[in-house]
Amino acid sequence: EIVGKFKGKKVAVIGDIALDAYIYGSMDRMNPESAAPLLTVNEEHEEYRLGCAGNTSMNVSSLGADVTLYCVIGNDSRGEIFRKLCEQNRIRLVASIEGQTIKKQRWFEKAHNYYLFRTDYGESNLQPISLESQEELLNKLMTEKYDAIIFSDYNKRMFRGDFAQKVVSFAKSKGIFTLADAKPNNALNFRGVEVIRPNEKEAREMVADGNVIAIEEVARRLKEGMEAKYCVITLGKNGVATYDGGFHAIGTKARKVSDVSGAGDTFAA
């Protein structure tokens, strides 16, 4: 019933994007050049997926909503792949051309689906997006009518300045529901959102000042400090904590997974 309510809803996702790439190989001997395993990649093939705010958009779209993704993207081959993936997943992309498209390349041992390591590209100059890009994205956002706006913050470029507050102010003036998956460094830029949704580690960084306090108090302080209606904190295998004036704990069933990337985005959707 809840999933059915997504159908026909217009949702804007605003945030940092990345191209997720996956490479699989085999490890059956040590590297003769050093005391390290050797990954043999026989198939020169990368599997690509939408990452960061792109993953959030894909999840919301899969629930039946009409999704538009607002971001900055590079005029490069990685950006072109990202655009094609948006088309394939029925996501409308509104992007300003600026900087490089970030790529997160994950390396796996194929036989056991074992996650080895990750290499990141395009993060050498993570400056706040330009005023020109802010104005371009905000003007396009204001011409549309949305039921909800989701902020997907990875502390890359989109929300290092005051862009988030401009969007929050606009959303408030139009009565648009807002949810922010914010990083501690940028948390105050999202003050006034209806739902603030960090994980436990991020939430404690936002409010605890290094003190060890109960999760109930963390949730209360975060809701009040962010001037939000609701605070939702993911607790990993321990479930979810929420605060709306009263504290609520929701359990979950833990599962073993080889790659937890995008878990927060999936929950936000």
PDB file of C-alpha atoms in Angstrom, residues 82-203:
ATOM      1  CA  PHE A  82      26.152   8.393 -16.224  1.00  0.00           C
ATOM      2  CA  ARG A  83      23.715  10.170 -18.551  1.00  0.00           C
ATOM      3  CA  LYS A  84      22.941   6.934 -20.417  1.00  0.00           C
ATOM      4  CA  LEU A  85      22.325   5.095 -17.145  1.00  0.00           C
ATOM      5  CA  CYS A  86      19.840   7.795 -16.112  1.00  0.00           C
ATOM      6  CA  GLU A  87      17.963   7.312 -19.383  1.00  0.00           C
ATOM      7  CA  GLN A  88      17.891   3.540 -18.899  1.00  0.00           C
ATOM      8  CA  ASN A  89      16.442   3.969 -15.398  1.00  0.00           C
ATOM      9  CA  ARG A  90      13.795   6.543 -16.412  1.00  0.00           C
ATOM     10  CA  ILE A  91      15.484   9.357 -14.494  1.00  0.00           C
ATOM     11  CA  ARG A  92      15.305  12.876 -15.871  1.00  0.00           C
ATOM     12  CA  LEU A  93      18.721  14.496 -15.488  1.00  0.00           C
ATOM     13  CA  VAL A  94      19.134  18.247 -14.955  1.00  0.00           C
ATOM     14  CA  ALA A  95      22.868  18.902 -14.709  1.00  0.00           C
ATOM     15  CA  SER A  96      25.221  21.842 -14.884  1.00  0.00           C
ATOM     16  CA  ILE A  97      28.544  21.113 -16.574  1.00  0.00           C
ATOM     17  CA  GLU A  98      31.281  21.708 -14.036  1.00  0.00           C
ATOM     18  CA  GLY A  99      34.456  19.879 -12.991  1.00  0.00           C
ATOM     19  CA  GLN A 100      35.003  16.152 -13.434  1.00  0.00           C
ATOM     20  CA  THR A 101      32.535  13.311 -13.004  1.00  0.00           C
ATOM     21  CA  ILE A 102      33.527  11.303  -9.946  1.00  0.00           C
ATOM     22  CA  LYS A 103      34.091   7.579 -10.472  1.00  0.00           C
ATOM     23  CA  LYS A 104      34.284   4.987  -7.688  1.00  0.00           C
ATOM     24  CA  GLN A 105      35.842   1.801  -9.037  1.00  0.00           C
ATOM     25  CA  ARG A 106      35.433  -1.318  -6.891  1.00  0.00           C
ATOM     26  CA  TRP A 107      37.593  -4.412  -7.361  1.00  0.00           C
ATOM     27  CA  PHE A 108      36.244  -7.869  -6.525  1.00  0.00           C
ATOM     28  CA  GLU A 109      37.575 -11.426  -6.389  1.00  0.00           C
ATOM     29  CA  LYS A 110      35.011 -13.120  -8.617  1.00  0.00           C
ATOM     30  CA  ALA A 111      34.840 -16.683  -7.242  1.00  0.00           C
ATOM     31  CA  HIS A 112      33.716 -15.609  -3.757  1.00  0.00           C
ATOM     32  CA  ASN A 113      32.430 -12.121  -4.618  1.00  0.00           C
ATOM     33  CA  TYR A 114      35.030 -10.737  -2.200  1.00  0.00           C
ATOM     34  CA  TYR A 115      35.404  -6.949  -2.099  1.00  0.00           C
ATOM     35  CA  LEU A 116      39.134  -6.147  -2.299  1.00  0.00           C
ATOM     36  CA  PHE A 117      39.537  -2.378  -2.551  1.00  0.00           C
ATOM     37  CA  ARG A 118      38.298   0.789  -4.237  1.00  0.00           C
ATOM     38  CA  THR A 119      39.925   3.445  -6.400  1.00  0.00           C
ATOM     39  CA  ASP A 120      38.395   6.930  -6.704  1.00  0.00           C
ATOM     40  CA  TYR A 121      38.749   9.349  -9.611  1.00  0.00           C
ATOM     41  CA  GLY A 122      37.749  12.988 -10.129  1.00  0.00           C
ATOM     42  CA  GLU A 123      38.128  14.225  -6.548  1.00  0.00           C
ATOM     43  CA  SER A 124      41.271  16.326  -6.905  1.00  0.00           C
ATOM     44  CA  ASN A 125      39.448  19.669  -6.724  1.00  0.00           C
ATOM     45  CA  LEU A 126      36.302  19.432  -4.602  1.00  0.00           C
ATOM     46  CA  GLN A 127      35.289  23.080  -4.447  1.00  0.00           C
ATOM     47  CA  PRO A 128      31.718  24.296  -3.808  1.00  0.00           C
ATOM     48  CA  ILE A 129      29.706  24.542  -6.996  1.00  0.00           C
ATOM     49  CA  SER A 130      29.790  27.939  -8.674  1.00  0.00           C
ATOM     50  CA  LEU A 131      27.111  30.597  -8.236  1.00  0.00           C
ATOM     51  CA  GLU A 132      26.306  30.161 -11.924  1.00  0.00           C
ATOM     52  CA  SER A 133      25.580  26.460 -11.423  1.00  0.00           C
ATOM     53  CA  GLN A 134      23.530  27.211  -8.302  1.00  0.00           C
ATOM     54  CA  GLU A 135      21.389  29.722 -10.172  1.00  0.00           C
ATOM     55  CA  GLU A 136      20.965  27.439 -13.188  1.00  0.00           C
ATOM     56  CA  LEU A 137      19.837  24.463 -11.086  1.00  0.00           C
ATOM     57  CA  LEU A 138      17.631  26.513  -8.749  1.00  0.00           C
ATOM     58  CA  ASN A 139      15.892  28.314 -11.611  1.00  0.00           C
ATOM     59  CA  LYS A 140      15.104  24.999 -13.301  1.00  0.00           C
ATOM     60  CA  LEU A 141      13.898  23.515 -10.010  1.00  0.00           C
ATOM     61  CA  MET A 142      11.556  26.451  -9.421  1.00  0.00           C
ATOM     62  CA  THR A 143       9.820  25.989 -12.777  1.00  0.00           C
ATOM     63  CA  GLU A 144       8.614  22.496 -11.809  1.00  0.00           C
ATOM     64  CA  LYS A 145       6.073  21.271  -9.268  1.00  0.00           C
ATOM     65  CA  TYR A 146       7.339  18.558  -6.920  1.00  0.00           C
ATOM     66  CA  ASP A 147       5.766  16.532  -4.139  1.00  0.00           C
ATOM     67  CA  ALA A 148       9.106  15.998  -2.414  1.00  0.00           C
ATOM     68  CA  ILE A 149      12.767  17.004  -2.534  1.00  0.00           C
ATOM     69  CA  ILE A 150      15.494  14.643  -1.332  1.00  0.00           C
ATOM     70  CA  PHE A 151      18.984  15.973  -0.581  1.00  0.00           C
ATOM     71  CA  SER A 152      21.728  13.369  -1.075  1.00  0.00           C
ATOM     72  CA  ASP A 153      24.901  14.791   0.466  1.00  0.00           C
ATOM     73  CA  TYR A 154      28.267  13.070   0.043  1.00  0.00           C
ATOM     74  CA  ASN A 155      30.333  16.107   1.059  1.00  0.00           C
ATOM     75  CA  LYS A 156      31.763  16.433  -2.439  1.00  0.00           C
ATOM     76  CA  ARG A 157      30.655  19.712  -4.021  1.00  0.00           C
ATOM     77  CA  MET A 158      26.908  20.352  -4.096  1.00  0.00           C
ATOM     78  CA  PHE A 159      26.352  21.371  -0.475  1.00  0.00           C
ATOM     79  CA  ARG A 160      29.658  22.846   0.664  1.00  0.00           C
ATOM     80  CA  GLY A 161      28.238  26.334   0.148  1.00  0.00           C
ATOM     81  CA  ASP A 162      24.778  27.811   0.784  1.00  0.00           C
ATOM     82  CA  PHE A 163      22.950  26.064  -2.068  1.00  0.00           C
ATOM     83  CA  ALA A 164      21.044  23.756   0.311  1.00  0.00           C
ATOM     84  CA  GLN A 165      19.572  26.687   2.271  1.00  0.00           C
ATOM     85  CA  LYS A 166      18.360  28.303  -0.938  1.00  0.00           C
ATOM     86  CA  VAL A 167      16.516  25.109  -1.882  1.00  0.00           C
ATOM     87  CA  VAL A 168      15.134  24.571   1.643  1.00  0.00           C
ATOM     88  CA  SER A 169      13.762  28.144   1.667  1.00  0.00           C
ATOM     89  CA  PHE A 170      12.120  27.615  -1.719  1.00  0.00           C
ATOM     90  CA  ALA A 171      10.622  24.283  -0.639  1.00  0.00           C
ATOM     91  CA  LYS A 172       9.193  25.819   2.524  1.00  0.00           C
ATOM     92  CA  SER A 173       7.567  28.622   0.547  1.00  0.00           C
ATOM     93  CA  LYS A 174       5.835  26.051  -1.659  1.00  0.00           C
ATOM     94  CA  GLY A 175       5.000  23.504   1.032  1.00  0.00           C
ATOM     95  CA  ILE A 176       7.199  20.821  -0.523  1.00  0.00           C
ATOM     96  CA  PHE A 177       8.261  17.893   1.672  1.00  0.00           C
ATOM     97  CA  THR A 178      12.053  17.746   2.204  1.00  0.00           C
ATOM     98  CA  LEU A 179      14.410  15.030   3.448  1.00  0.00           C
ATOM     99  CA  ALA A 180      18.152  15.462   3.906  1.00  0.00           C
ATOM    100  CA  ASP A 181      20.698  12.653   4.055  1.00  0.00           C
ATOM    101  CA  ALA A 182      23.392  15.045   5.274  1.00  0.00           C
ATOM    102  CA  LYS A 183      27.050  14.762   6.200  1.00  0.00           C
ATOM    103  CA  PRO A 184      28.216  16.341   9.502  1.00  0.00           C
ATOM    104  CA  ASN A 185      30.368  19.005   7.790  1.00  0.00           C
ATOM    105  CA  ASN A 186      27.326  20.373   5.966  1.00  0.00           C
ATOM    106  CA  ALA A 187      24.554  19.612   8.459  1.00  0.00           C
ATOM    107  CA  LEU A 188      23.680  23.197   9.372  1.00  0.00           C
ATOM    108  CA  ASN A 189      23.181  24.012   5.691  1.00  0.00           C
ATOM    109  CA  PHE A 190      20.051  21.822   5.840  1.00  0.00           C
ATOM    110  CA  ARG A 191      18.451  23.467   8.860  1.00  0.00           C
ATOM    111  CA  GLY A 192      14.689  23.588   8.403  1.00  0.00           C
ATOM    112  CA  VAL A 193      14.215  20.346   6.447  1.00  0.00           C
ATOM    113  CA  GLU A 194      11.273  18.209   7.495  1.00  0.00           C
ATOM    114  CA  VAL A 195      13.309  15.011   7.905  1.00  0.00           C
ATOM    115  CA  ILE A 196      16.995  14.766   8.810  1.00  0.00           C
ATOM    116  CA  ARG A 197      18.365  11.265   8.151  1.00  0.00           C
ATOM    117  CA  PRO A 198      21.998  10.485   9.074  1.00  0.00           C
ATOM    118  CA  ASN A 199      23.483   7.214  10.263  1.00  0.00           C
ATOM    119  CA  GLU A 200      24.432   6.829  13.939  1.00  0.00           C
ATOM    120  CA  LYS A 201      28.084   7.813  13.532  1.00  0.00           C
ATOM    121  CA  GLU A 202      27.134  10.954  11.590  1.00  0.00           C
ATOM    122  CA  ALA A 203      24.372  11.854  14.044  1.00  0.00           C
TER     123      ALA A 203
END
